Amino acid sequence: MKRRSFLKLSGVSAMTVVIAPSLITQKLYADNGDLYQSYEKIQLKDAEGNPFKASTLKKEENYVFNFPMVSTPCIMVDLTEATQKDVKLKSADGTEYIFKGGVGKEGAIVAFSAICPHQLTHPTPDDSFFQYVPKSGKTIAYKEAGVFVCSSHLSAFTPLDGGKHVNGPATEGLTQIVLEVDAEDNIWAVGALGPSKFHDYLDAFKPEFKKYYGGKRKGKKLVKVEAKVVPLANFSKDLIQY
Amino acid sequence: MKIVKNIGKGIVIAAVMTASTYASEKYTKVDRIKDMITLENAMGKIQKGILYRSDNNKMVLSGIKDIKNVLHTIEKVEASDFLDNEQLYAKKFAKKTGLLLEMYLDEMEDEVKRGNPDEVIHNYALVLRQCTSCHLRLRK
């Protein structure tokens, strides 16, 4: 590449980053130990296409939306209490990252990738073996409810501590989906924090994408602009929870 | 003509009776062990087919067929016939594993036909993962 072309390209790239910081999508290892990947900022909308308001979330209900890819399901929950803040977590390879805490007025709204880090169990339109079990519920995966449970192999994760793995064969926590709530009570998904299983998932469930998303490649596409939020009971026909 | 009709009726009745007898037969522990051995051998067949590139992937396709046959048998039996009491709650998990296996086997078959050996290997690994997943959950 000629010197002039190189300088031109560098200038354009720098301008792009200044205008749209969310275009930086590589993994960031910050000084404070964060392991974070940003994606295009997505607004969460209800089934009718209206902005989904944080204050309309029902306590402890499982809400599903797909992010950052068209086929990667996430579960958002408004917990009964504020989460812990600045929780230090570790991925299976020893990388440390810090869960900053829930969002919303009470700091109780959290979202996690609904792909179990153990063997990638996840909700589909047919069934879901993965969900948050409300405090009043029961699970054989952990000594108490109020945790995310993968009912395939009975791993449990606590949302109050940033999706930390607390029981079962999984070896690391859930990927947190970083949310923002703006002054108008709108909810935005902006990135993913922690160990990501998206690549393994996309690799393992390609055949499934044909059935649910109309093609292998379509399932891999990044979500743009907005994502629809639906209660898990409306997303999956059969909820299986042990 | 009447004789032919009667023979036809007889065949239909016999087929229905055989099917209902089969359905009411209990799937025993011995049946399960036999089926598990068939599955293990079929996985071995696929692996050999991949390693030695047998003519036109006949071994791979034969292994796929063997696994699918077992899956079709298991689909028809009651979960209580092959799961221990304390594992009965996991019947939906067992069913889901069967569906995933079928999905990967179909994919593997397609990739054989398309002549994509790397994708065949990839799907073989995914099938093996489902085997271990089920063993991890259901085997003592």
Short mmCIF file of C-alpha atoms in Angstrom, two decimals:
data_model
loop_
_atom_site.label_atom_id
_atom_site.label_comp_id
_atom_site.label_asym_id
_atom_site.label_seq_id
_atom_site.Cartn_x
_atom_site.Cartn_y
_atom_site.Cartn_z
CA MET A 1 0.00 0.00 0.00
CA LYS A 2 1.29 3.45 -0.89
CA ARG A 3 2.05 5.88 1.95
CA ARG A 4 -0.71 8.28 0.92
CA SER A 5 -3.36 5.51 0.72
CA PHE A 6 -2.29 4.19 4.10
CA LEU A 7 -2.62 7.60 5.71
CA LYS A 8 -6.03 8.09 4.08
CA LEU A 9 -7.26 4.73 5.39
CA SER A 10 -5.93 5.42 8.89
CA GLY A 11 -7.68 8.78 8.93
CA VAL A 12 -11.01 7.29 7.82
CA SER A 13 -10.75 4.50 10.44
CA ALA A 14 -9.99 6.97 13.21
CA MET A 15 -12.94 9.16 12.19
CA THR A 16 -15.25 6.13 12.14
CA VAL A 17 -14.27 5.20 15.67
CA VAL A 18 -14.78 8.76 16.88
CA ILE A 19 -18.25 8.90 15.34
CA ALA A 20 -19.37 5.40 16.40
CA PRO A 21 -17.41 3.90 19.28
CA SER A 22 -19.67 0.84 19.23
CA LEU A 23 -17.94 -0.17 16.00
CA ILE A 24 -15.00 -1.36 18.06
CA THR A 25 -15.95 -4.98 18.53
CA GLN A 26 -12.74 -6.67 19.58
CA LYS A 27 -12.29 -8.06 23.08
CA LEU A 28 -11.10 -5.49 25.55
CA TYR A 29 -8.93 -6.43 28.49
CA ALA A 30 -9.12 -3.33 30.66
CA ASP A 31 -6.69 -2.47 33.45
CA ASN A 32 -9.30 -3.37 36.03
CA GLY A 33 -9.52 -6.95 34.73
CA ASP A 34 -12.66 -6.65 32.64
CA LEU A 35 -13.20 -9.06 29.77
CA TYR A 36 -15.65 -7.26 27.57
CA GLN A 37 -16.90 -7.27 24.00
CA SER A 38 -18.99 -4.41 22.68
CA TYR A 39 -21.61 -4.77 19.95
CA GLU A 40 -23.92 -2.43 18.14
CA LYS A 41 -26.20 -0.80 20.69
CA ILE A 42 -29.60 -2.48 20.42
CA GLN A 43 -32.87 -1.19 21.79
CA LEU A 44 -35.13 -3.76 23.41
CA LYS A 45 -38.69 -3.65 22.09
CA ASP A 46 -41.89 -5.48 22.97
CA ALA A 47 -43.75 -7.84 20.64
CA GLU A 48 -45.62 -4.91 19.07
CA GLY A 49 -42.41 -3.04 18.34
CA ASN A 50 -42.79 -0.45 21.11
CA PRO A 51 -39.81 0.42 23.32
CA PHE A 52 -39.61 -2.00 26.21
CA LYS A 53 -39.69 -0.02 29.47
CA ALA A 54 -37.65 -1.16 32.43
CA SER A 55 -40.45 -0.34 34.84
CA THR A 56 -42.81 -2.77 33.07
CA LEU A 57 -40.71 -5.82 33.85
CA LYS A 58 -42.47 -8.29 36.12
CA LYS A 59 -40.32 -9.31 39.06
CA GLU A 60 -38.47 -12.62 38.50
CA GLU A 61 -40.09 -13.28 35.12
CA ASN A 62 -37.81 -14.76 32.43
CA TYR A 63 -37.71 -12.46 29.38
CA VAL A 64 -35.97 -13.63 26.22
CA PHE A 65 -34.33 -11.58 23.50
CA ASN A 66 -31.69 -12.48 20.94
CA PHE A 67 -28.35 -10.72 21.18
CA PRO A 68 -25.69 -10.20 19.87
CA MET A 69 -26.51 -12.64 17.03
CA VAL A 70 -29.90 -13.40 15.55
CA SER A 71 -29.74 -16.93 17.01
CA THR A 72 -28.13 -16.32 20.42
CA PRO A 73 -30.79 -16.16 23.13
CA CYS A 74 -30.43 -14.10 26.30
CA ILE A 75 -32.58 -13.99 29.41
CA MET A 76 -33.33 -10.78 31.25
CA VAL A 77 -34.71 -10.80 34.79
CA ASP A 78 -35.74 -8.10 37.25
CA LEU A 79 -34.59 -9.63 40.53
CA THR A 80 -36.22 -9.07 43.91
CA GLU A 81 -33.18 -7.20 45.21
CA ALA A 82 -30.20 -5.23 43.95
CA THR A 83 -27.28 -7.30 42.75
CA GLN A 84 -23.84 -7.20 44.28
CA LYS A 85 -21.51 -4.62 42.76
CA ASP A 86 -17.99 -4.98 41.39
CA VAL A 87 -17.94 -8.75 41.74
CA LYS A 88 -14.63 -10.23 40.66
CA LEU A 89 -15.17 -13.33 38.52
CA LYS A 90 -12.89 -15.72 36.69
CA SER A 91 -13.35 -17.54 33.40
CA ALA A 92 -12.26 -21.19 33.04
CA ASP A 93 -8.93 -20.09 31.56
CA GLY A 94 -8.24 -17.86 34.57
CA THR A 95 -9.05 -14.51 32.95
CA GLU A 96 -10.54 -12.17 35.50
CA TYR A 97 -13.43 -9.85 34.81
CA ILE A 98 -15.62 -7.64 36.93
CA PHE A 99 -19.39 -7.66 37.10
CA LYS A 100 -20.40 -4.05 37.76
CA GLY A 101 -23.94 -4.77 38.95
CA GLY A 102 -27.55 -4.75 37.78
CA VAL A 103 -29.26 -1.78 36.12
CA GLY A 104 -32.57 0.03 36.60
CA LYS A 105 -33.70 2.12 39.55
CA GLU A 106 -33.08 -0.67 42.04
CA GLY A 107 -30.01 -2.10 40.34
CA ALA A 108 -31.88 -5.39 40.08
CA ILE A 109 -32.22 -5.86 36.31
CA VAL A 110 -29.75 -8.29 34.79
CA ALA A 111 -29.40 -10.15 31.53
CA PHE A 112 -27.26 -13.14 30.69
CA SER A 113 -26.59 -15.15 27.61
CA ALA A 114 -28.94 -18.14 27.93
CA ILE A 115 -26.31 -20.52 26.57
CA CYS A 116 -25.05 -22.79 29.32
CA PRO A 117 -21.23 -22.63 29.36
CA HIS A 118 -21.07 -26.36 30.05
CA GLN A 119 -22.61 -28.01 26.98
CA LEU A 120 -24.37 -25.06 25.37
CA THR A 121 -27.94 -25.91 26.37
CA HIS A 122 -30.19 -23.00 25.42
CA PRO A 123 -33.84 -22.08 24.88
CA THR A 124 -35.31 -22.84 21.47
CA PRO A 125 -38.83 -22.22 20.16
CA ASP A 126 -39.53 -25.91 20.92
CA ASP A 127 -38.22 -26.15 24.46
CA SER A 128 -36.08 -24.63 27.14
CA PHE A 129 -33.94 -26.49 29.66
CA PHE A 130 -32.36 -23.21 30.75
CA GLN A 131 -34.01 -20.51 32.85
CA TYR A 132 -34.04 -18.42 36.00
CA VAL A 133 -35.86 -20.15 38.85
CA PRO A 134 -37.72 -17.60 41.02
CA LYS A 135 -37.00 -17.55 44.74
CA SER A 136 -40.34 -19.19 45.45
CA GLY A 137 -39.51 -22.04 43.06
CA LYS A 138 -37.61 -25.28 43.57
CA THR A 139 -34.64 -26.83 41.85
CA ILE A 140 -32.56 -29.94 42.35
CA ALA A 141 -29.56 -28.14 40.85
CA TYR A 142 -28.84 -26.02 43.91
CA LYS A 143 -29.64 -25.75 47.60
CA GLU A 144 -31.90 -22.75 47.00
CA ALA A 145 -33.87 -21.13 44.16
CA GLY A 146 -33.27 -17.61 42.87
CA VAL A 147 -30.64 -18.96 40.47
CA PHE A 148 -30.29 -19.65 36.77
CA VAL A 149 -30.48 -23.40 36.19
CA CYS A 150 -29.46 -25.53 33.27
CA SER A 151 -31.66 -28.59 33.59
CA SER A 152 -29.62 -30.62 31.12
CA HIS A 153 -26.78 -31.38 33.51
CA LEU A 154 -27.96 -29.38 36.53
CA SER A 155 -25.55 -26.48 36.65
CA ALA A 156 -26.61 -23.43 38.68
CA PHE A 157 -25.55 -19.79 38.42
CA THR A 158 -26.35 -16.92 40.74
CA PRO A 159 -27.47 -13.67 39.09
CA LEU A 160 -26.81 -11.57 42.19
CA ASP A 161 -23.11 -12.31 41.73
CA GLY A 162 -22.95 -11.69 38.00
CA GLY A 163 -23.93 -15.19 36.84
CA LYS A 164 -21.27 -16.89 38.93
CA HIS A 165 -21.24 -20.68 38.66
CA VAL A 166 -22.28 -22.14 42.01
CA ASN A 167 -23.05 -25.79 41.33
CA GLY A 168 -22.98 -28.53 38.69
CA PRO A 169 -20.53 -29.54 35.99
CA ALA A 170 -20.05 -26.11 34.35
CA THR A 171 -16.60 -24.65 35.00
CA GLU A 172 -17.33 -20.96 34.60
CA GLY A 173 -20.10 -18.43 34.88
CA LEU A 174 -22.64 -17.08 32.42
CA THR A 175 -21.81 -14.38 29.92
CA GLN A 176 -23.40 -11.18 31.16
CA ILE A 177 -25.22 -9.07 28.61
CA VAL A 178 -24.43 -5.48 29.47
CA LEU A 179 -27.58 -3.37 29.59
CA GLU A 180 -28.20 0.34 29.85
CA VAL A 181 -31.42 2.02 30.97
CA ASP A 182 -31.80 5.58 29.68
CA ALA A 183 -33.65 8.55 31.15
CA GLU A 184 -36.85 7.52 29.31
CA ASP A 185 -36.74 4.07 30.93
CA ASN A 186 -35.76 2.40 27.64
CA ILE A 187 -33.48 -0.64 27.80
CA TRP A 188 -30.46 -1.09 25.55
CA ALA A 189 -28.10 -4.03 25.11
CA VAL A 190 -24.59 -2.86 24.40
CA GLY A 191 -22.13 -5.68 24.96
CA ALA A 192 -21.15 -8.98 26.50
CA LEU A 193 -18.99 -9.43 29.57
CA GLY A 194 -17.20 -12.58 30.62
CA PRO A 195 -16.34 -15.85 28.90
CA SER A 196 -18.22 -16.08 25.62
CA LYS A 197 -19.53 -19.32 24.17
CA PHE A 198 -21.00 -17.71 21.08
CA HIS A 199 -18.42 -19.18 18.73
CA ASP A 200 -18.83 -22.75 20.06
CA TYR A 201 -22.59 -22.35 19.98
CA LEU A 202 -22.68 -21.09 16.40
CA ASP A 203 -20.48 -24.00 15.42
CA ALA A 204 -22.51 -26.65 17.21
CA PHE A 205 -26.04 -25.59 16.36
CA LYS A 206 -25.76 -24.64 12.70
CA PRO A 207 -28.25 -27.35 11.68
CA GLU A 208 -30.75 -25.93 14.17
CA PHE A 209 -30.58 -22.48 12.56
CA LYS A 210 -32.04 -23.88 9.37
CA LYS A 211 -35.15 -24.86 11.30
CA TYR A 212 -35.56 -21.76 13.47
CA TYR A 213 -33.95 -18.90 11.55
CA GLY A 214 -34.32 -19.88 7.93
CA GLY A 215 -30.68 -20.73 7.27
CA LYS A 216 -27.30 -21.42 8.80
CA ARG A 217 -25.87 -18.05 7.84
CA LYS A 218 -28.93 -16.09 8.94
CA GLY A 219 -28.52 -17.36 12.49
CA LYS A 220 -24.98 -15.98 12.63
CA LYS A 221 -25.92 -12.43 11.66
CA LEU A 222 -25.51 -9.70 14.24
CA VAL A 223 -28.70 -8.15 15.55
CA LYS A 224 -29.16 -4.64 14.26
CA VAL A 225 -30.99 -1.66 15.77
CA GLU A 226 -33.51 -3.53 17.94
CA ALA A 227 -34.38 -6.86 19.53
CA LYS A 228 -37.81 -8.19 20.45
CA VAL A 229 -38.35 -9.18 24.07
CA VAL A 230 -40.83 -11.93 24.94
CA PRO A 231 -41.55 -13.87 28.11
CA LEU A 232 -39.79 -17.25 28.02
CA ALA A 233 -43.19 -18.97 28.24
CA ASN A 234 -44.08 -17.35 24.90
CA PHE A 235 -40.69 -18.05 23.36
CA SER A 236 -40.49 -21.80 24.09
CA LYS A 237 -43.38 -24.25 23.83
CA ASP A 238 -42.11 -26.50 26.59
CA LEU A 239 -40.30 -25.30 29.72
CA ILE A 240 -38.33 -28.05 31.42
CA GLN A 241 -36.97 -27.27 34.84
CA TYR A 242 -35.67 -29.68 37.48
CA MET B 1 -61.05 -61.64 -6.70
CA LYS B 2 -62.81 -62.26 -3.35
CA ILE B 3 -59.90 -64.49 -2.25
CA VAL B 4 -57.39 -61.76 -3.08
CA LYS B 5 -59.47 -59.26 -1.05
CA ASN B 6 -59.59 -61.60 1.93
CA ILE B 7 -55.85 -62.20 1.76
CA GLY B 8 -55.35 -58.44 1.69
CA LYS B 9 -57.55 -57.98 4.76
CA GLY B 10 -55.65 -60.76 6.51
CA ILE B 11 -52.30 -59.10 5.84
CA VAL B 12 -53.55 -55.77 7.23
CA ILE B 13 -54.93 -57.41 10.40
CA ALA B 14 -51.71 -59.37 10.91
CA ALA B 15 -49.63 -56.21 10.49
CA VAL B 16 -51.75 -54.31 13.01
CA MET B 17 -51.55 -57.19 15.49
CA THR B 18 -47.76 -57.43 15.11
CA ALA B 19 -47.42 -53.70 15.62
CA SER B 20 -49.56 -53.67 18.77
CA THR B 21 -47.75 -56.72 20.18
CA TYR B 22 -44.45 -54.96 19.54
CA ALA B 23 -45.71 -51.77 21.16
CA SER B 24 -46.87 -53.57 24.29
CA GLU B 25 -43.57 -55.46 24.69
CA LYS B 26 -41.46 -54.09 27.48
CA TYR B 27 -38.11 -52.66 26.56
CA THR B 28 -35.90 -54.48 29.03
CA LYS B 29 -32.49 -53.75 30.45
CA VAL B 30 -31.11 -56.43 28.13
CA ASP B 31 -32.62 -54.60 25.14
CA ARG B 32 -31.07 -51.38 26.35
CA ILE B 33 -27.62 -52.94 26.71
CA LYS B 34 -27.91 -54.47 23.24
CA ASP B 35 -28.89 -51.10 21.79
CA MET B 36 -26.03 -49.35 23.58
CA ILE B 37 -23.60 -51.91 22.12
CA THR B 38 -25.09 -51.26 18.67
CA LEU B 39 -24.60 -47.51 19.19
CA GLU B 40 -21.01 -47.99 20.32
CA ASN B 41 -20.25 -50.22 17.33
CA ALA B 42 -21.93 -47.77 14.98
CA MET B 43 -19.76 -44.93 16.30
CA GLY B 44 -16.74 -47.17 15.73
CA LYS B 45 -17.91 -47.82 12.17
CA ILE B 46 -18.21 -44.10 11.46
CA GLN B 47 -14.77 -43.46 12.93
CA LYS B 48 -13.22 -46.24 10.85
CA GLY B 49 -15.01 -44.93 7.78
CA ILE B 50 -13.52 -41.49 8.41
CA LEU B 51 -10.03 -42.79 9.17
CA TYR B 52 -9.73 -45.27 6.31
CA ARG B 53 -12.01 -43.54 3.81
CA SER B 54 -13.85 -46.72 2.90
CA ASP B 55 -15.37 -46.86 -0.57
CA ASN B 56 -17.90 -44.08 -1.03
CA ASN B 57 -18.20 -43.63 2.72
CA LYS B 58 -20.19 -46.84 2.98
CA MET B 59 -19.02 -47.43 6.55
CA VAL B 60 -19.94 -43.92 7.64
CA LEU B 61 -23.40 -44.20 6.10
CA SER B 62 -23.90 -47.65 7.57
CA GLY B 63 -22.96 -46.37 11.04
CA ILE B 64 -25.40 -43.48 10.69
CA LYS B 65 -28.14 -45.89 9.68
CA ASP B 66 -27.45 -48.17 12.67
CA ILE B 67 -27.69 -45.27 15.14
CA LYS B 68 -30.88 -43.97 13.54
CA ASN B 69 -32.46 -47.44 13.78
CA VAL B 70 -31.77 -47.56 17.51
CA LEU B 71 -33.10 -44.03 17.97
CA HIS B 72 -36.31 -44.96 16.20
CA THR B 73 -36.74 -47.95 18.50
CA ILE B 74 -36.13 -45.91 21.65
CA GLU B 75 -38.59 -43.23 20.48
CA LYS B 76 -41.38 -45.81 20.65
CA VAL B 77 -40.72 -47.19 24.11
CA GLU B 78 -41.81 -45.81 27.46
CA ALA B 79 -39.09 -43.85 29.26
CA SER B 80 -39.88 -45.84 32.41
CA ASP B 81 -38.75 -48.97 30.55
CA PHE B 82 -35.19 -47.77 30.12
CA LEU B 83 -34.65 -45.13 32.80
CA ASP B 84 -34.21 -45.96 36.47
CA ASN B 85 -36.86 -44.57 38.83
CA GLU B 86 -34.63 -41.84 40.16
CA GLN B 87 -33.82 -40.74 36.60
CA LEU B 88 -37.38 -40.77 35.31
CA TYR B 89 -37.67 -37.00 35.64
CA ALA B 90 -34.96 -36.72 32.98
CA LYS B 91 -37.08 -38.34 30.26
CA LYS B 92 -37.46 -35.05 28.39
CA PHE B 93 -33.72 -34.65 28.47
CA ALA B 94 -33.30 -38.14 26.98
CA LYS B 95 -35.86 -37.30 24.29
CA LYS B 96 -34.10 -34.03 23.47
CA THR B 97 -30.76 -35.85 23.20
CA GLY B 98 -32.36 -38.22 20.70
CA LEU B 99 -33.59 -35.27 18.62
CA LEU B 100 -30.17 -33.61 18.64
CA LEU B 101 -28.50 -36.88 17.64
CA GLU B 102 -30.93 -37.22 14.74
CA MET B 103 -30.20 -33.62 13.69
CA TYR B 104 -26.42 -34.16 13.66
CA LEU B 105 -26.74 -37.51 11.89
CA ASP B 106 -28.89 -35.96 9.15
CA GLU B 107 -26.30 -33.21 8.81
CA MET B 108 -23.47 -35.74 8.68
CA GLU B 109 -25.30 -37.70 5.98
CA ASP B 110 -25.77 -34.52 3.93
CA GLU B 111 -22.10 -33.63 4.31
CA VAL B 112 -21.09 -37.13 3.16
CA LYS B 113 -23.20 -36.61 0.05
CA ARG B 114 -21.73 -33.16 -0.48
CA GLY B 115 -18.22 -34.60 -0.11
CA ASN B 116 -17.17 -32.44 2.86
CA PRO B 117 -14.98 -34.71 5.03
CA ASP B 118 -14.16 -31.93 7.51
CA GLU B 119 -17.83 -31.30 8.18
CA VAL B 120 -18.43 -35.05 8.54
CA ILE B 121 -15.75 -35.15 11.24
CA HIS B 122 -17.23 -32.06 12.88
CA ASN B 123 -20.66 -33.65 13.07
CA TYR B 124 -19.16 -36.91 14.31
CA ALA B 125 -17.63 -34.92 17.20
CA LEU B 126 -21.03 -33.36 17.91
CA VAL B 127 -22.70 -36.78 17.97
CA LEU B 128 -20.02 -38.02 20.37
CA ARG B 129 -20.65 -34.97 22.53
CA GLN B 130 -24.34 -35.88 22.78
CA CYS B 131 -23.37 -39.44 23.74
CA THR B 132 -21.18 -38.17 26.58
CA SER B 133 -23.79 -35.59 27.55
CA CYS B 134 -26.41 -38.30 28.03
CA HIS B 135 -23.99 -40.61 29.86
CA LEU B 136 -22.97 -37.79 32.17
CA ARG B 137 -26.57 -37.15 33.09
CA LEU B 138 -28.12 -40.62 33.07
CA ARG B 139 -25.45 -43.24 33.71
CA LYS B 140 -24.56 -44.09 37.27
#
